[in-house]
Amino acid sequence: MLPLETTREFVLDRCQARKSVRVRVADALGLVTASEIIASQNIPQFPNTAMDGFAVRSADVADAPCELRVVETIAAGHAPQVTVGPGEASRIMTGATIPPGADAVVMVERTAIVSDSAADGEIVRVEVSVPPDNHVRPVGDDLHAGDNVFPAGTELAAGHLGVLCSLGMTEVEVYPRPRVGVLSTGDELVDDGSPLQPGQIRDSNRRTLLALAHRADVETVDLGLARDDPAEIEAALAIGVQTCDAIVTSGGVSMGDFDYVKAVLDRIGDMRWMQVAIKPAKPLAFGTVGDVPVFGLPGNPVSSMVSFELFARPGLRSMMGHPQPIRPTVVAFAAEDLLRRPDGKTHFMRVLATPLGGRTAVRSAGGQGSHMLWAMAKSNALAVIPDGDGVRAGDKLDVLLLD
Ligand code: AMP
Ligand code: MG
């Protein structure tokens, strides 16, 4: 049996990031930058007010309370027209440019309009003195032109997209989202809702694997369902290779008489058949057909999901340019015994991880058989149980938090 880490390294070596492309910022959520982003301008570009209030000369209000003549009202998005002279102030709205002459803002809550006569104009009473730069956001307060904003390899989240927009960028250089085809194989599978004949079951893997791929932020392609028939499997894989950047299959990679996926992939691809020292998901077929990585995952529903999580997800994230494609584990503690038998494998138990007193408590999500999809569905984490007898209530353990 191969260690998990060695197997994953083998996979990641063959899942390199693809050639970068320029995409619209509007389409870039979740993608990874292929080059560093340098600020082309200062943000903010002009000094502006953080508060609604009055732009003043700080020296004028040093002996507040005092009264100032209001010479202008400046709204956000409108350039000031009047210089604030001694004894004067301009009413100003959050985000509006600080007018020339003024060097500070008094928030509106610390002021009162004391007269608004036709003869004298508007007079504001300022209740407090303020230092220079009070509530003023200076040029470049957030970013300076030339700053290295985000290094290459940054996953673009909501805030990142906002920064790109602030900088006036409409496009960004990223690694493309791979198109990932998902294929189910097996004579027993039914996917059209028709009544089950004896021995038949519903195809559940394709939906879960498509959903996991979607959550991994790749583009998904449903390659359908192939019977245990070499010609049918080869035809489906051929479509996959033509239309996708990576393929995920489930089933047909074990030692059974009708596990033809193995035979076909061996003929058309450069595959490695691996027994990984983990449970579930011991068998893994991985390789390439042409330059398309193919993940041949085991058929048991839980195994296929765990295998996707441990191998396919990191591989696909690596193709997307993620510098850290493997989910980090977090340290938790067992809220109950999580027992197992020694068998030379690392077990990935389906568990529920919940916050408890500043720590993460972990308990079993239910049946641990590799066909028991219900417990997998109810779990939110995989507990990493090293070879041995398992962990006891109160023990520390590593967990992989799932989406
Ligand atoms: P295999 O790897 O093809 O021998 O399949 C192992 C087990 O997983 C068998 O019990 C299959 O019926 C089951 N299985 C395979 N593919 C699927 C699928 N797409 N959905 C649900 N169960 C499956
Ligand atoms: Mg099968």
GROMACS .gro file of C-alpha atoms and ligand atoms in nm:
model
  427
    1MET     CA    1   0.000   0.000   0.000
    2LEU     CA    2   0.117   0.352  -0.080
    3PRO     CA    3   0.118   0.628   0.178
    4LEU     CA    4  -0.144   0.898   0.124
    5GLU     CA    5   0.118   1.172   0.090
    6THR     CA    6   0.322   0.992  -0.177
    7THR     CA    7   0.009   0.919  -0.375
    8ARG     CA    8  -0.107   1.276  -0.354
    9GLU     CA    9   0.233   1.407  -0.463
   10PHE     CA   10   0.216   1.178  -0.764
   11VAL     CA   11  -0.127   1.321  -0.850
   12LEU     CA   12  -0.030   1.685  -0.793
   13ASP     CA   13   0.280   1.649  -1.013
   14ARG     CA   14   0.049   1.566  -1.302
   15CYS     CA   15  -0.205   1.839  -1.229
   16GLN     CA   16  -0.012   2.152  -1.316
   17ALA     CA   17  -0.178   2.490  -1.355
   18ARG     CA   18  -0.292   2.558  -1.707
   19LYS     CA   19  -0.197   2.851  -1.931
   20SER     CA   20  -0.323   3.174  -1.782
   21VAL     CA   21  -0.598   3.379  -1.945
   22ARG     CA   22  -0.750   3.725  -1.907
   23VAL     CA   23  -1.106   3.722  -1.781
   24ARG     CA   24  -1.350   3.993  -1.689
   25VAL     CA   25  -1.336   4.086  -1.321
   26ALA     CA   26  -1.708   4.010  -1.322
   27ASP     CA   27  -1.625   3.645  -1.400
   28ALA     CA   28  -1.322   3.609  -1.173
   29LEU     CA   29  -1.475   3.508  -0.839
   30GLY     CA   30  -1.290   3.204  -0.703
   31LEU     CA   31  -1.018   3.210  -0.970
   32VAL     CA   32  -0.648   3.240  -0.889
   33THR     CA   33  -0.430   3.527  -1.010
   34ALA     CA   34  -0.151   3.430  -1.249
   35SER     CA   35   0.050   3.750  -1.207
   36GLU     CA   36   0.089   4.004  -0.931
   37ILE     CA   37  -0.148   4.298  -0.918
   38ILE     CA   38   0.029   4.634  -0.888
   39ALA     CA   39  -0.173   4.943  -0.791
   40SER     CA   40  -0.186   5.175  -1.089
   41GLN     CA   41  -0.318   5.463  -0.877
   42ASN     CA   42  -0.369   5.585  -0.524
   43ILE     CA   43  -0.683   5.481  -0.339
   44PRO     CA   44  -0.842   5.712  -0.237
   45GLN     CA   45  -0.740   5.931  -0.527
   46PHE     CA   46  -0.847   6.255  -0.358
   47PRO     CA   47  -0.872   6.357   0.008
   48ASN     CA   48  -1.228   6.304   0.123
   49THR     CA   49  -1.439   6.305   0.435
   50ALA     CA   50  -1.520   5.999   0.644
   51MET     CA   51  -1.820   6.177   0.799
   52ASP     CA   52  -2.114   6.393   0.709
   53GLY     CA   53  -2.045   6.733   0.863
   54PHE     CA   54  -1.857   7.055   0.798
   55ALA     CA   55  -1.517   7.101   0.636
   56VAL     CA   56  -1.334   7.365   0.842
   57ARG     CA   57  -0.994   7.520   0.902
   58SER     CA   58  -0.885   7.349   1.223
   59ALA     CA   59  -0.723   7.671   1.345
   60ASP     CA   60  -1.065   7.843   1.323
   61VAL     CA   61  -1.226   7.598   1.567
   62ALA     CA   62  -0.937   7.580   1.818
   63ASP     CA   63  -1.142   7.787   2.064
   64ALA     CA   64  -1.476   7.617   1.997
   65PRO     CA   65  -1.759   7.671   2.042
   66CYS     CA   66  -1.748   7.916   1.752
   67GLU     CA   67  -1.959   8.024   1.457
   68LEU     CA   68  -1.862   7.989   1.092
   69ARG     CA   69  -2.027   8.105   0.768
   70VAL     CA   70  -2.135   7.817   0.540
   71VAL     CA   71  -2.006   7.887   0.190
   72GLU     CA   72  -2.095   7.568   0.001
   73THR     CA   73  -2.262   7.226   0.023
   74ILE     CA   74  -2.049   6.947  -0.126
   75ALA     CA   75  -2.212   6.617  -0.217
   76ALA     CA   76  -2.021   6.295  -0.289
   77GLY     CA   77  -1.937   6.284  -0.659
   78HIS     CA   78  -1.924   6.663  -0.701
   79ALA     CA   79  -1.607   6.869  -0.701
   80PRO     CA   80  -1.593   7.161  -0.450
   81GLN     CA   81  -1.617   7.501  -0.616
   82VAL     CA   82  -1.529   7.731  -0.328
   83THR     CA   83  -1.215   7.774  -0.116
   84VAL     CA   84  -1.287   7.773   0.258
   85GLY     CA   85  -1.148   8.100   0.397
   86PRO     CA   86  -1.097   8.209   0.759
   87GLY     CA   87  -1.426   8.202   0.951
   88GLU     CA   88  -1.587   7.980   0.686
   89ALA     CA   89  -1.699   7.620   0.649
   90SER     CA   90  -1.850   7.397   0.379
   91ARG     CA   91  -2.122   7.145   0.449
   92ILE     CA   92  -1.984   6.812   0.327
   93MET     CA   93  -2.118   6.458   0.278
   94THR     CA   94  -1.930   6.132   0.338
   95GLY     CA   95  -1.695   6.057   0.049
   96ALA     CA   96  -1.698   6.412  -0.091
   97THR     CA   97  -1.370   6.591  -0.168
   98ILE     CA   98  -1.221   6.811   0.107
   99PRO     CA   99  -1.242   7.162  -0.036
  100PRO     CA  100  -0.930   7.377  -0.073
  101GLY     CA  101  -0.861   7.583   0.240
  102ALA     CA  102  -1.016   7.326   0.478
  103ASP     CA  103  -0.797   7.076   0.665
  104ALA     CA  104  -1.045   6.899   0.895
  105VAL     CA  105  -1.405   6.785   0.925
  106VAL     CA  106  -1.639   6.832   1.221
  107MET     CA  107  -1.911   6.567   1.226
  108VAL     CA  108  -2.261   6.704   1.184
  109GLU     CA  109  -2.362   6.576   1.530
  110ARG     CA  110  -2.118   6.831   1.686
  111THR     CA  111  -2.268   7.127   1.501
  112ALA     CA  112  -2.591   7.327   1.485
  113ILE     CA  113  -2.726   7.570   1.227
  114VAL     CA  114  -2.786   7.890   1.422
  115SER     CA  115  -2.912   8.120   1.148
  116ASP     CA  116  -3.007   8.104   0.786
  117SER     CA  117  -3.102   8.460   0.694
  118ALA     CA  118  -3.116   8.598   0.344
  119ALA     CA  119  -2.880   8.876   0.447
  120ASP     CA  120  -2.606   8.682   0.630
  121GLY     CA  121  -2.641   8.342   0.467
  122GLU     CA  122  -2.614   8.028   0.671
  123ILE     CA  123  -2.421   8.024   1.002
  124VAL     CA  124  -2.308   7.699   1.167
  125ARG     CA  125  -2.212   7.673   1.531
  126VAL     CA  126  -1.925   7.427   1.589
  127GLU     CA  127  -1.932   7.282   1.938
  128VAL     CA  128  -1.590   7.113   1.950
  129SER     CA  129  -1.236   7.184   1.845
  130VAL     CA  130  -1.079   6.927   1.613
  131PRO     CA  131  -0.717   6.859   1.515
  132PRO     CA  132  -0.592   6.895   1.157
  133ASP     CA  133  -0.689   6.595   0.938
  134ASN     CA  134  -0.984   6.511   1.163
  135HIS     CA  135  -1.210   6.265   0.971
  136VAL     CA  136  -1.006   6.330   0.655
  137ARG     CA  137  -0.914   6.025   0.447
  138PRO     CA  138  -0.591   6.127   0.278
  139VAL     CA  139  -0.481   6.032  -0.073
  140GLY     CA  140  -0.342   5.677  -0.078
  141ASP     CA  141  -0.478   5.595   0.270
  142ASP     CA  142  -0.579   5.245   0.150
  143LEU     CA  143  -0.335   5.185  -0.138
  144HIS     CA  144  -0.047   5.373  -0.293
  145ALA     CA  145   0.028   5.369  -0.665
  146GLY     CA  146   0.298   5.104  -0.714
  147ASP     CA  147   0.194   4.893  -0.415
  148ASN     CA  148   0.203   4.518  -0.468
  149VAL     CA  149  -0.165   4.461  -0.403
  150PHE     CA  150  -0.202   4.084  -0.443
  151PRO     CA  151   0.074   3.838  -0.528
  152ALA     CA  152   0.037   3.580  -0.803
  153GLY     CA  153  -0.149   3.278  -0.665
  154THR     CA  154  -0.418   3.476  -0.483
  155GLU     CA  155  -0.766   3.326  -0.482
  156LEU     CA  156  -1.001   3.607  -0.573
  157ALA     CA  157  -1.277   3.644  -0.314
  158ALA     CA  158  -1.540   3.915  -0.286
  159GLY     CA  159  -1.311   4.178  -0.132
  160HIS     CA  160  -1.038   4.117  -0.390
  161LEU     CA  161  -1.283   4.182  -0.674
  162GLY     CA  162  -1.382   4.508  -0.506
  163VAL     CA  163  -1.019   4.618  -0.487
  164LEU     CA  164  -0.969   4.540  -0.858
  165CYS     CA  165  -1.276   4.750  -0.938
  166SER     CA  166  -1.147   5.034  -0.718
  167LEU     CA  167  -0.829   5.030  -0.923
  168GLY     CA  168  -1.033   5.062  -1.241
  169MET     CA  169  -0.948   4.712  -1.360
  170THR     CA  170  -1.206   4.538  -1.579
  171GLU     CA  171  -0.996   4.230  -1.657
  172VAL     CA  172  -0.752   4.020  -1.460
  173GLU     CA  173  -0.493   3.754  -1.548
  174VAL     CA  174  -0.595   3.422  -1.391
  175TYR     CA  175  -0.569   3.049  -1.438
  176PRO     CA  176  -0.876   2.916  -1.617
  177ARG     CA  177  -1.134   2.704  -1.443
  178PRO     CA  178  -1.079   2.349  -1.567
  179ARG     CA  179  -1.376   2.173  -1.725
  180VAL     CA  180  -1.420   1.852  -1.532
  181GLY     CA  181  -1.623   1.564  -1.673
  182VAL     CA  182  -1.788   1.319  -1.435
  183LEU     CA  183  -1.877   0.967  -1.551
  184SER     CA  184  -2.056   0.687  -1.366
  185THR     CA  185  -1.999   0.325  -1.465
  186GLY     CA  186  -2.189   0.012  -1.375
  187ASP     CA  187  -2.456  -0.223  -1.516
  188GLU     CA  188  -2.651  -0.194  -1.192
  189LEU     CA  189  -2.702   0.181  -1.214
  190VAL     CA  190  -3.026   0.359  -1.304
  191ASP     CA  191  -3.034   0.736  -1.340
  192ASP     CA  192  -3.364   0.816  -1.507
  193GLY     CA  193  -3.606   0.751  -1.223
  194SER     CA  194  -3.747   0.438  -1.386
  195PRO     CA  195  -3.854   0.145  -1.161
  196LEU     CA  196  -3.562  -0.066  -1.041
  197GLN     CA  197  -3.528  -0.419  -1.177
  198PRO     CA  198  -3.387  -0.684  -0.941
  199GLY     CA  199  -3.027  -0.599  -0.850
  200GLN     CA  200  -3.040  -0.241  -0.978
  201ILE     CA  201  -2.964   0.070  -0.772
  202ARG     CA  202  -2.978   0.442  -0.836
  203ASP     CA  203  -2.670   0.629  -0.955
  204SER     CA  204  -2.584   0.857  -0.665
  205ASN     CA  205  -2.212   0.910  -0.727
  206ARG     CA  206  -2.249   1.127  -1.034
  207ARG     CA  207  -2.459   1.383  -0.849
  208THR     CA  208  -2.232   1.392  -0.545
  209LEU     CA  209  -1.914   1.411  -0.755
  210LEU     CA  210  -2.056   1.681  -0.982
  211ALA     CA  211  -2.157   1.872  -0.669
  212LEU     CA  212  -1.814   1.830  -0.506
  213ALA     CA  213  -1.650   1.947  -0.829
  214HIS     CA  214  -1.881   2.246  -0.842
  215ARG     CA  215  -1.792   2.330  -0.483
  216ALA     CA  216  -1.423   2.299  -0.574
  217ASP     CA  217  -1.496   2.588  -0.813
  218VAL     CA  218  -1.431   2.405  -1.138
  219GLU     CA  219  -1.664   2.391  -1.436
  220THR     CA  220  -1.853   2.062  -1.449
  221VAL     CA  221  -1.960   1.844  -1.740
  222ASP     CA  222  -2.199   1.554  -1.692
  223LEU     CA  223  -2.059   1.266  -1.897
  224GLY     CA  224  -2.350   1.042  -1.804
  225LEU     CA  225  -2.361   0.677  -1.725
  226ALA     CA  226  -2.175   0.397  -1.903
  227ARG     CA  227  -2.265   0.028  -1.878
  228ASP     CA  228  -2.000  -0.228  -1.787
  229ASP     CA  229  -1.914  -0.256  -2.154
  230PRO     CA  230  -1.568  -0.167  -2.286
  231ALA     CA  231  -1.700   0.001  -2.602
  232GLU     CA  232  -1.948   0.212  -2.410
  233ILE     CA  233  -1.687   0.312  -2.151
  234GLU     CA  234  -1.435   0.399  -2.422
  235ALA     CA  235  -1.690   0.609  -2.611
  236ALA     CA  236  -1.778   0.804  -2.296
  237LEU     CA  237  -1.412   0.860  -2.209
  238ALA     CA  238  -1.342   0.973  -2.566
  239ILE     CA  239  -1.607   1.242  -2.535
  240GLY     CA  240  -1.459   1.336  -2.199
  241VAL     CA  241  -1.108   1.372  -2.337
  242GLN     CA  242  -1.232   1.587  -2.626
  243THR     CA  243  -1.446   1.820  -2.419
  244CYS     CA  244  -1.283   1.831  -2.074
  245ASP     CA  245  -0.957   1.924  -1.903
  246ALA     CA  246  -0.993   1.648  -1.644
  247ILE     CA  247  -1.215   1.345  -1.596
  248VAL     CA  248  -1.351   1.186  -1.281
  249THR     CA  249  -1.502   0.838  -1.307
  250SER     CA  250  -1.647   0.620  -1.036
  251GLY     CA  251  -1.669   0.244  -1.024
  252GLY     CA  252  -1.502  -0.028  -1.225
  253VAL     CA  253  -1.153   0.015  -1.085
  254SER     CA  254  -1.151  -0.276  -0.838
  255MET     CA  255  -1.065  -0.639  -0.894
  256GLY     CA  256  -1.409  -0.757  -1.014
  257ASP     CA  257  -1.475  -0.947  -1.335
  258PHE     CA  258  -1.660  -0.656  -1.496
  259ASP     CA  259  -1.434  -0.370  -1.388
  260TYR     CA  260  -1.372  -0.263  -1.747
  261VAL     CA  261  -1.285   0.098  -1.669
  262LYS     CA  262  -0.947  -0.033  -1.567
  263ALA     CA  263  -0.898  -0.227  -1.890
  264VAL     CA  264  -1.007   0.061  -2.113
  265LEU     CA  265  -0.798   0.322  -1.935
  266ASP     CA  266  -0.495   0.098  -1.950
  267ARG     CA  267  -0.537   0.073  -2.326
  268ILE     CA  268  -0.601   0.442  -2.407
  269GLY     CA  269  -0.412   0.613  -2.125
  270ASP     CA  270  -0.105   0.617  -1.909
  271MET     CA  271  -0.253   0.500  -1.582
  272ARG     CA  272  -0.125   0.408  -1.240
  273TRP     CA  273  -0.329   0.165  -1.031
  274MET     CA  274  -0.275   0.234  -0.670
  275GLN     CA  275  -0.369   0.084  -0.337
  276VAL     CA  276  -0.350   0.367  -0.090
  277ALA     CA  277  -0.309   0.302   0.283
  278ILE     CA  278  -0.638   0.469   0.371
  279LYS     CA  279  -0.991   0.361   0.457
  280PRO     CA  280  -1.227   0.416   0.288
  281ALA     CA  281  -1.107   0.469  -0.072
  282LYS     CA  282  -0.812   0.232  -0.089
  283PRO     CA  283  -0.815   0.176  -0.469
  284LEU     CA  284  -0.730   0.474  -0.688
  285ALA     CA  285  -0.662   0.484  -1.058
  286PHE     CA  286  -0.488   0.796  -1.168
  287GLY     CA  287  -0.313   0.892  -1.486
  288THR     CA  288  -0.354   1.079  -1.808
  289VAL     CA  289  -0.525   1.020  -2.139
  290GLY     CA  290  -0.344   1.250  -2.377
  291ASP     CA  291  -0.279   1.541  -2.144
  292VAL     CA  292  -0.608   1.504  -1.958
  293PRO     CA  293  -0.575   1.386  -1.597
  294VAL     CA  294  -0.817   1.104  -1.518
  295PHE     CA  295  -0.924   1.018  -1.165
  296GLY     CA  296  -1.064   0.666  -1.150
  297LEU     CA  297  -1.238   0.671  -0.814
  298PRO     CA  298  -1.380   0.366  -0.640
  299GLY     CA  299  -1.752   0.298  -0.681
  300ASN     CA  300  -1.870   0.280  -0.323
  301PRO     CA  301  -2.047   0.608  -0.257
  302VAL     CA  302  -1.851   0.709   0.053
  303SER     CA  303  -1.523   0.594  -0.101
  304SER     CA  304  -1.582   0.800  -0.412
  305MET     CA  305  -1.649   1.112  -0.205
  306VAL     CA  306  -1.351   1.061   0.025
  307SER     CA  307  -1.127   0.983  -0.273
  308PHE     CA  308  -1.248   1.298  -0.446
  309GLU     CA  309  -1.173   1.498  -0.134
  310LEU     CA  310  -0.824   1.353  -0.083
  311PHE     CA  311  -0.702   1.333  -0.445
  312ALA     CA  312  -0.930   1.485  -0.708
  313ARG     CA  313  -1.004   1.809  -0.527
  314PRO     CA  314  -0.636   1.889  -0.463
  315GLY     CA  315  -0.553   1.790  -0.822
  316LEU     CA  316  -0.825   2.009  -0.970
  317ARG     CA  317  -0.739   2.300  -0.738
  318SER     CA  318  -0.378   2.265  -0.847
  319MET     CA  319  -0.489   2.287  -1.212
  320MET     CA  320  -0.663   2.612  -1.113
  321GLY     CA  321  -0.332   2.749  -0.987
  322HIS     CA  322  -0.395   2.720  -0.614
  323PRO     CA  323  -0.056   2.724  -0.443
  324GLN     CA  324  -0.204   2.532  -0.146
  325PRO     CA  325  -0.449   2.292  -0.309
  326ILE     CA  326  -0.477   2.059  -0.009
  327ARG     CA  327  -0.721   2.145   0.267
  328PRO     CA  328  -0.546   2.211   0.595
  329THR     CA  329  -0.639   1.989   0.889
  330VAL     CA  330  -0.742   2.144   1.218
  331VAL     CA  331  -0.683   2.008   1.566
  332ALA     CA  332  -1.000   1.898   1.743
  333PHE     CA  333  -1.085   1.668   2.032
  334ALA     CA  334  -1.294   1.353   2.041
  335ALA     CA  335  -1.622   1.406   2.226
  336GLU     CA  336  -1.664   1.027   2.230
  337ASP     CA  337  -1.449   0.720   2.161
  338LEU     CA  338  -1.368   0.686   1.792
  339LEU     CA  339  -1.238   0.331   1.784
  340ARG     CA  340  -1.095   0.122   1.501
  341ARG     CA  341  -0.869  -0.179   1.451
  342PRO     CA  342  -0.505  -0.170   1.339
  343ASP     CA  343  -0.482  -0.249   0.965
  344GLY     CA  344  -0.190  -0.044   0.836
  345LYS     CA  345  -0.422   0.229   0.707
  346THR     CA  346  -0.519   0.580   0.808
  347HIS     CA  347  -0.894   0.594   0.859
  348PHE     CA  348  -1.103   0.891   0.757
  349MET     CA  349  -1.410   0.873   0.980
  350ARG     CA  350  -1.721   1.064   0.892
  351VAL     CA  351  -1.781   1.295   1.186
  352LEU     CA  352  -1.967   1.602   1.300
  353ALA     CA  353  -1.736   1.877   1.418
  354THR     CA  354  -1.895   2.143   1.638
  355PRO     CA  355  -1.753   2.435   1.833
  356LEU     CA  356  -1.744   2.369   2.208
  357GLY     CA  357  -1.584   2.600   2.462
  358GLY     CA  358  -1.339   2.751   2.214
  359ARG     CA  359  -1.238   2.410   2.078
  360THR     CA  360  -1.373   2.180   1.809
  361ALA     CA  361  -1.554   1.870   1.935
  362VAL     CA  362  -1.590   1.570   1.709
  363ARG     CA  363  -1.837   1.283   1.723
  364SER     CA  364  -1.926   1.010   1.476
  365ALA     CA  365  -2.184   1.103   1.212
  366GLY     CA  366  -2.316   0.745   1.201
  367GLY     CA  367  -2.244   0.420   1.019
  368GLN     CA  368  -1.890   0.403   0.886
  369GLY     CA  369  -1.938   0.151   0.605
  370SER     CA  370  -1.816   0.272   0.266
  371HIS     CA  371  -2.168   0.222   0.128
  372MET     CA  372  -2.329   0.429   0.406
  373LEU     CA  373  -2.382   0.755   0.230
  374TRP     CA  374  -2.631   0.881   0.488
  375ALA     CA  375  -2.365   0.931   0.756
  376MET     CA  376  -2.136   1.092   0.500
  377ALA     CA  377  -2.415   1.331   0.406
  378LYS     CA  378  -2.468   1.427   0.770
  379SER     CA  379  -2.099   1.473   0.841
  380ASN     CA  380  -1.914   1.801   0.803
  381ALA     CA  381  -1.563   1.669   0.858
  382LEU     CA  382  -1.337   1.369   0.818
  383ALA     CA  383  -1.152   1.268   1.132
  384VAL     CA  384  -0.800   1.149   1.058
  385ILE     CA  385  -0.751   0.838   1.271
  386PRO     CA  386  -0.396   0.703   1.241
  387ASP     CA  387  -0.330   0.331   1.232
  388GLY     CA  388  -0.394   0.176   1.575
  389ASP     CA  389  -0.693   0.134   1.803
  390GLY     CA  390  -0.847   0.474   1.747
  391VAL     CA  391  -0.887   0.768   1.982
  392ARG     CA  392  -1.058   0.792   2.317
  393ALA     CA  393  -1.304   1.056   2.434
  394GLY     CA  394  -1.104   1.366   2.525
  395ASP     CA  395  -0.807   1.281   2.296
  396LYS     CA  396  -0.682   1.530   2.042
  397LEU     CA  397  -0.709   1.444   1.674
  398ASP     CA  398  -0.675   1.603   1.331
  399VAL     CA  399  -0.986   1.669   1.125
  400LEU     CA  400  -1.041   1.780   0.768
  401LEU     CA  401  -1.328   2.027   0.764
  402LEU     CA  402  -1.543   1.978   0.455
  403ASP     CA  403  -1.756   2.240   0.280
  404AMP     P1  404  -1.732  -0.102  -0.832
  404AMP     O1  405  -1.615  -0.019  -0.792
  404AMP     O2  406  -1.779  -0.075  -0.970
  404AMP     O3  407  -1.708  -0.246  -0.806
  404AMP     O4  408  -1.850  -0.057  -0.734
  404AMP     C1  409  -1.840  -0.073  -0.595
  404AMP     C2  410  -1.975  -0.051  -0.530
  404AMP     O5  411  -2.016   0.081  -0.554
  404AMP     C3  412  -2.085  -0.139  -0.583
  404AMP     O6  413  -2.170  -0.172  -0.474
  404AMP     C4  414  -2.158  -0.048  -0.680
  404AMP     O7  415  -2.291  -0.085  -0.700
  404AMP     C5  416  -2.145   0.084  -0.612
  404AMP     N1  417  -2.151   0.193  -0.709
  404AMP     C6  418  -2.073   0.205  -0.818
  404AMP     N2  419  -2.103   0.316  -0.887
  404AMP     C7  420  -2.205   0.374  -0.819
  404AMP     C8  421  -2.280   0.492  -0.842
  404AMP     N3  422  -2.256   0.571  -0.947
  404AMP     N4  423  -2.376   0.526  -0.752
  404AMP     C9  424  -2.399   0.445  -0.646
  404AMP     N5  425  -2.331   0.334  -0.619
  404AMP    C10  426  -2.234   0.297  -0.706
  405MG      MG  427  -1.897  -0.158  -1.103
   0.00000   0.00000   0.00000
